[in-house]
mmCIF file of C-alpha atoms in Angstrom:
data_model
loop_
_atom_site.group_PDB
_atom_site.id
_atom_site.type_symbol
_atom_site.label_atom_id
_atom_site.label_comp_id
_atom_site.label_asym_id
_atom_site.label_seq_id
_atom_site.Cartn_x
_atom_site.Cartn_y
_atom_site.Cartn_z
ATOM 1 C CA MET A 1406 39.476 -47.410 -30.264
ATOM 2 C CA LYS A 1407 40.176 -43.792 -31.313
ATOM 3 C CA LYS A 1408 36.782 -43.327 -33.329
ATOM 4 C CA TYR A 1409 35.042 -43.711 -30.822
ATOM 5 C CA ALA A 1410 37.709 -41.405 -27.901
ATOM 6 C CA ILE A 1411 36.570 -39.093 -31.177
ATOM 7 C CA ALA A 1412 32.971 -39.559 -31.067
ATOM 8 C CA ILE A 1413 32.626 -38.966 -27.503
ATOM 9 C CA PHE A 1414 34.944 -35.788 -27.286
ATOM 10 C CA ALA A 1415 32.007 -34.467 -30.331
ATOM 11 C CA ALA A 1416 29.213 -36.131 -28.222
ATOM 12 C CA LEU A 1417 30.846 -34.201 -24.865
ATOM 13 C CA TRP A 1418 31.141 -31.174 -27.219
ATOM 14 C CA LEU A 1419 27.555 -30.709 -28.252
ATOM 15 C CA CYS A 1420 26.434 -30.620 -24.542
ATOM 16 C CA VAL A 1421 28.723 -28.773 -23.137
ATOM 17 C CA LEU A 1422 27.193 -25.839 -26.273
ATOM 18 C CA SER A 1423 23.968 -26.707 -26.298
ATOM 19 C CA LEU A 1424 24.123 -26.030 -22.262
ATOM 20 C CA SER A 1425 25.450 -22.594 -23.232
ATOM 21 C CA ALA A 1426 22.935 -22.077 -25.191
ATOM 22 C CA CYS A 1427 20.374 -22.836 -21.984
ATOM 23 C CA GLY A 1428 21.638 -20.014 -20.397
ATOM 24 C CA ASP A 1429 21.230 -17.385 -23.055
ATOM 25 C CA ASP A 1430 18.556 -14.548 -22.860
ATOM 26 C CA PRO A 1431 17.980 -13.689 -26.398
ATOM 27 C CA ILE A 1432 17.128 -10.497 -27.090
ATOM 28 C CA LEU A 1433 14.017 -10.807 -29.948
ATOM 29 C CA ALA A 1434 15.594 -9.660 -33.257
ATOM 30 C CA LYS A 1435 14.787 -6.296 -35.298
ATOM 31 C CA PRO A 1436 11.862 -6.681 -37.530
ATOM 32 C CA GLU A 1437 12.394 -5.812 -41.351
ATOM 33 C CA ASP A 1438 9.609 -3.902 -41.639
ATOM 34 C CA THR A 1439 10.668 -1.066 -39.596
ATOM 35 C CA ALA A 1440 11.144 2.573 -39.125
ATOM 36 C CA LEU A 1441 12.997 2.605 -36.432
ATOM 37 C CA GLU A 1442 16.912 3.600 -37.186
ATOM 38 C CA PHE A 1443 18.578 1.668 -34.257
ATOM 39 C CA TRP A 1444 17.347 -1.400 -32.759
ATOM 40 C CA ILE A 1445 17.694 -2.163 -28.598
ATOM 41 C CA THR A 1446 21.102 -3.524 -27.890
ATOM 42 C CA GLU A 1447 22.228 -2.004 -30.752
ATOM 43 C CA LYS A 1448 25.754 -0.679 -29.631
ATOM 44 C CA VAL A 1449 25.767 3.171 -31.673
ATOM 45 C CA SER A 1450 28.203 6.424 -30.547
ATOM 46 C CA ARG A 1451 27.112 9.775 -31.106
ATOM 47 C CA GLU A 1452 28.439 10.347 -34.686
ATOM 48 C CA ASP A 1453 25.541 7.569 -35.020
ATOM 49 C CA PHE A 1454 23.076 10.245 -33.438
ATOM 50 C CA GLN A 1455 24.941 13.774 -35.266
ATOM 51 C CA GLU A 1456 21.529 14.877 -36.688
ATOM 52 C CA HIS A 1457 19.594 13.941 -33.911
ATOM 53 C CA TYR A 1458 17.870 15.535 -30.785
ATOM 54 C CA CYS A 1459 19.354 14.756 -27.834
ATOM 55 C CA LEU A 1460 17.874 16.445 -23.939
ATOM 56 C CA GLU A 1461 19.668 17.468 -21.960
ATOM 57 C CA GLY A 1462 19.449 16.506 -17.929
ATOM 58 C CA VAL A 1463 19.287 12.855 -18.553
ATOM 59 C CA PHE A 1464 21.176 10.576 -15.757
ATOM 60 C CA GLY A 1465 22.983 7.371 -16.285
ATOM 61 C CA GLY A 1466 22.559 7.642 -20.333
ATOM 62 C CA LEU A 1467 21.345 9.954 -22.839
ATOM 63 C CA ILE A 1468 18.105 10.260 -24.758
ATOM 64 C CA TYR A 1469 17.898 11.395 -28.956
ATOM 65 C CA LEU A 1470 14.406 11.568 -30.268
ATOM 66 C CA GLY A 1471 14.372 10.038 -34.033
ATOM 67 C CA LYS A 1472 15.902 12.308 -36.994
ATOM 68 C CA ASP A 1473 13.134 14.212 -38.580
ATOM 69 C CA TYR A 1474 11.211 14.859 -35.305
ATOM 70 C CA PRO A 1475 10.961 18.126 -33.885
ATOM 71 C CA PRO A 1476 12.686 18.958 -30.542
ATOM 72 C CA PRO A 1477 10.285 18.900 -27.394
ATOM 73 C CA GLU A 1478 9.602 22.923 -26.891
ATOM 74 C CA THR A 1479 9.643 24.662 -23.181
ATOM 75 C CA ASP A 1480 6.143 25.611 -21.208
ATOM 76 C CA GLU A 1481 6.776 28.557 -18.211
ATOM 77 C CA ASP A 1482 7.834 26.037 -15.980
ATOM 78 C CA HIS A 1483 10.192 24.542 -17.989
ATOM 79 C CA SER A 1484 9.036 21.045 -18.892
ATOM 80 C CA LEU A 1485 9.687 19.579 -21.603
ATOM 81 C CA ILE A 1486 6.291 19.477 -24.226
ATOM 82 C CA PHE A 1487 6.836 16.627 -26.764
ATOM 83 C CA PRO A 1488 5.366 16.498 -30.118
ATOM 84 C CA GLU A 1489 2.174 14.513 -31.113
ATOM 85 C CA HIS A 1490 4.774 11.772 -32.482
ATOM 86 C CA TYR A 1491 7.872 10.657 -32.453
ATOM 87 C CA VAL A 1492 10.548 8.421 -31.676
ATOM 88 C CA GLN A 1493 12.715 8.860 -28.691
ATOM 89 C CA TYR A 1494 16.782 6.507 -28.287
ATOM 90 C CA THR A 1495 18.147 5.990 -24.448
ATOM 91 C CA VAL A 1496 21.164 4.964 -24.785
ATOM 92 C CA THR A 1497 23.278 3.842 -21.823
ATOM 93 C CA ALA A 1498 25.867 1.488 -21.011
ATOM 94 C CA TYR A 1499 24.725 -2.331 -21.001
ATOM 95 C CA PRO A 1500 24.705 -5.001 -20.090
ATOM 96 C CA ASP A 1501 25.412 -3.127 -16.178
ATOM 97 C CA TYR A 1502 25.567 0.544 -15.729
ATOM 98 C CA SER A 1503 29.409 -0.169 -15.496
ATOM 99 C CA SER A 1504 29.871 -1.829 -18.047
ATOM 100 C CA ASN A 1505 32.361 -0.226 -21.206
ATOM 101 C CA LYS A 1506 33.646 2.234 -18.016
ATOM 102 C CA GLY A 1507 30.342 4.268 -17.865
ATOM 103 C CA ILE A 1508 30.085 4.634 -21.543
ATOM 104 C CA PHE A 1509 26.925 5.430 -23.190
ATOM 105 C CA ASP A 1510 26.907 3.142 -26.003
ATOM 106 C CA THR A 1511 23.925 0.712 -26.323
ATOM 107 C CA VAL A 1512 20.201 1.918 -27.641
ATOM 108 C CA THR A 1513 18.725 -0.141 -23.970
ATOM 109 C CA LYS A 1514 14.934 1.522 -24.631
ATOM 110 C CA ILE A 1515 12.870 3.014 -27.379
ATOM 111 C CA GLN A 1516 9.656 4.581 -26.936
ATOM 112 C CA ILE A 1517 7.621 5.059 -30.119
ATOM 113 C CA THR A 1518 4.368 7.330 -30.376
ATOM 114 C CA ASP A 1519 4.685 7.386 -34.036
ATOM 115 C CA PRO A 1520 1.690 5.680 -35.772
ATOM 116 C CA ASP A 1521 3.704 5.760 -39.021
ATOM 117 C CA VAL A 1522 6.033 3.303 -36.952
ATOM 118 C CA SER A 1523 5.068 -1.070 -36.392
ATOM 119 C CA VAL A 1524 6.804 -2.740 -34.909
ATOM 120 C CA TYR A 1525 6.485 -6.570 -35.882
ATOM 121 C CA GLY A 1526 3.587 -5.046 -37.258
ATOM 122 C CA ILE A 1527 2.079 -3.167 -34.646
ATOM 123 C CA THR A 1528 1.494 0.448 -34.486
ATOM 124 C CA CYS A 1529 -0.038 3.126 -31.884
ATOM 125 C CA ASN A 1530 -3.381 2.539 -33.339
ATOM 126 C CA SER A 1531 -3.668 -1.087 -33.206
ATOM 127 C CA SER A 1532 -5.518 -3.106 -29.858
ATOM 128 C CA LEU A 1533 -4.038 -4.660 -27.553
ATOM 129 C CA GLU A 1534 -6.273 -7.955 -28.367
ATOM 130 C CA GLU A 1535 -4.235 -7.614 -32.187
ATOM 131 C CA PHE A 1536 -0.362 -6.101 -29.778
ATOM 132 C CA ASP A 1537 -1.036 -9.779 -27.668
ATOM 133 C CA LYS A 1538 -1.662 -12.111 -30.782
ATOM 134 C CA VAL A 1539 1.632 -10.790 -32.542
ATOM 135 C CA PHE A 1540 3.651 -11.469 -29.322
ATOM 136 C CA THR A 1541 2.661 -14.433 -28.338
ATOM 137 C CA ASN A 1542 2.755 -15.409 -31.781
ATOM 138 C CA LEU A 1543 7.015 -14.808 -31.688
ATOM 139 C CA GLY A 1544 6.776 -16.942 -28.149
ATOM 140 C CA CYS A 1545 6.879 -13.869 -25.741
ATOM 141 C CA SER A 1546 4.694 -14.295 -22.437
ATOM 142 C CA ILE A 1547 1.950 -12.283 -21.883
ATOM 143 C CA GLN A 1548 1.003 -9.845 -19.131
ATOM 144 C CA ASP A 1549 -2.249 -7.650 -18.925
ATOM 145 C CA LYS A 1550 -2.100 -4.479 -16.840
ATOM 146 C CA GLY A 1551 -5.567 -2.932 -17.513
ATOM 147 C CA ILE A 1552 -4.773 -1.114 -20.718
ATOM 148 C CA LEU A 1553 -0.877 -1.797 -20.747
ATOM 149 C CA HIS A 1554 0.387 -5.331 -21.867
ATOM 150 C CA ILE A 1555 3.686 -6.502 -21.986
ATOM 151 C CA ALA A 1556 5.719 -8.662 -24.379
ATOM 152 C CA LYS A 1557 8.384 -10.528 -22.832
ATOM 153 C CA SER A 1558 11.234 -12.713 -24.681
ATOM 154 C CA GLY A 1559 14.091 -13.134 -23.152
ATOM 155 C CA LYS A 1560 15.778 -10.123 -22.109
ATOM 156 C CA THR A 1561 14.319 -8.133 -24.774
ATOM 157 C CA HIS A 1562 10.191 -6.846 -23.101
ATOM 158 C CA ILE A 1563 8.011 -4.450 -25.509
ATOM 159 C CA SER A 1564 4.848 -2.748 -24.058
ATOM 160 C CA PHE A 1565 2.270 -0.992 -25.468
ATOM 161 C CA ALA A 1566 -0.193 1.356 -23.261
ATOM 162 C CA LYS A 1567 -3.408 2.845 -24.120
ATOM 163 C CA TYR A 1568 -3.688 5.906 -22.500
ATOM 164 C CA GLU A 1569 -6.837 8.120 -23.214
ATOM 165 C CA GLU A 1570 -4.244 11.163 -23.975
ATOM 166 C CA ARG A 1571 -2.125 8.702 -26.938
ATOM 167 C CA GLU A 1572 -0.688 5.158 -27.149
ATOM 168 C CA ILE A 1573 2.546 4.507 -26.474
ATOM 169 C CA ILE A 1574 4.645 1.100 -27.338
ATOM 170 C CA THR A 1575 8.476 1.014 -25.188
ATOM 171 C CA ILE A 1576 11.157 -1.609 -25.438
ATOM 172 C CA TRP A 1577 13.615 -2.003 -24.437
ATOM 173 C CA VAL A 1578 15.999 -4.330 -22.366
ATOM 174 C CA GLU A 1579 16.658 -4.193 -18.499
ATOM 175 C CA VAL A 1580 20.009 -2.971 -17.251
ATOM 176 C CA THR A 1581 22.005 -4.376 -14.390
ATOM 177 C CA ASN A 1582 23.311 -2.233 -11.846
ATOM 178 C CA LYS A 1583 24.849 -4.108 -10.285
ATOM 179 C CA GLN A 1584 28.208 -1.443 -8.023
ATOM 180 C CA GLY A 1585 24.987 0.167 -7.615
ATOM 181 C CA ILE A 1586 25.334 3.661 -9.484
ATOM 182 C CA ASP A 1587 23.373 6.124 -8.000
ATOM 183 C CA PHE A 1588 22.027 8.490 -10.200
#
């Protein structure tokens, strides 16, 4: 009788574990072959970005350029002019803007215009068809919006845009705003 009780308890415990995993929206793992310094939902500190340029005047987070990229210049209207190629990291509170007492400690968005940086083998020089193939093989759903394609897996979104003036890869995770913070 004791063996049956243990078996039933073990079976119930496995059911609970498997059901709790169903509600989880995983984040795609950081690719092994990327030159990115940080990955989406990675916990960071200001010390991690000591050698990075921080953009001023951003509400709800901090935006840093990758370590080896020059800071943007300003034109006569005080608008920022970014270098042709760069990587940009947005750091906010996560999973909600009110999380962690509003401390910006998680990478929630990465923007790439540098063709030397790859994500799962995709670079800014790749085609939209290559993007779709790679991310479909990773189990992502694909949204085709013409010159913009978006791959989604769990909470991870990766977009690839081929504009006339440049190509941009953007990786982000949804951040909620349950407290309705007005930025």
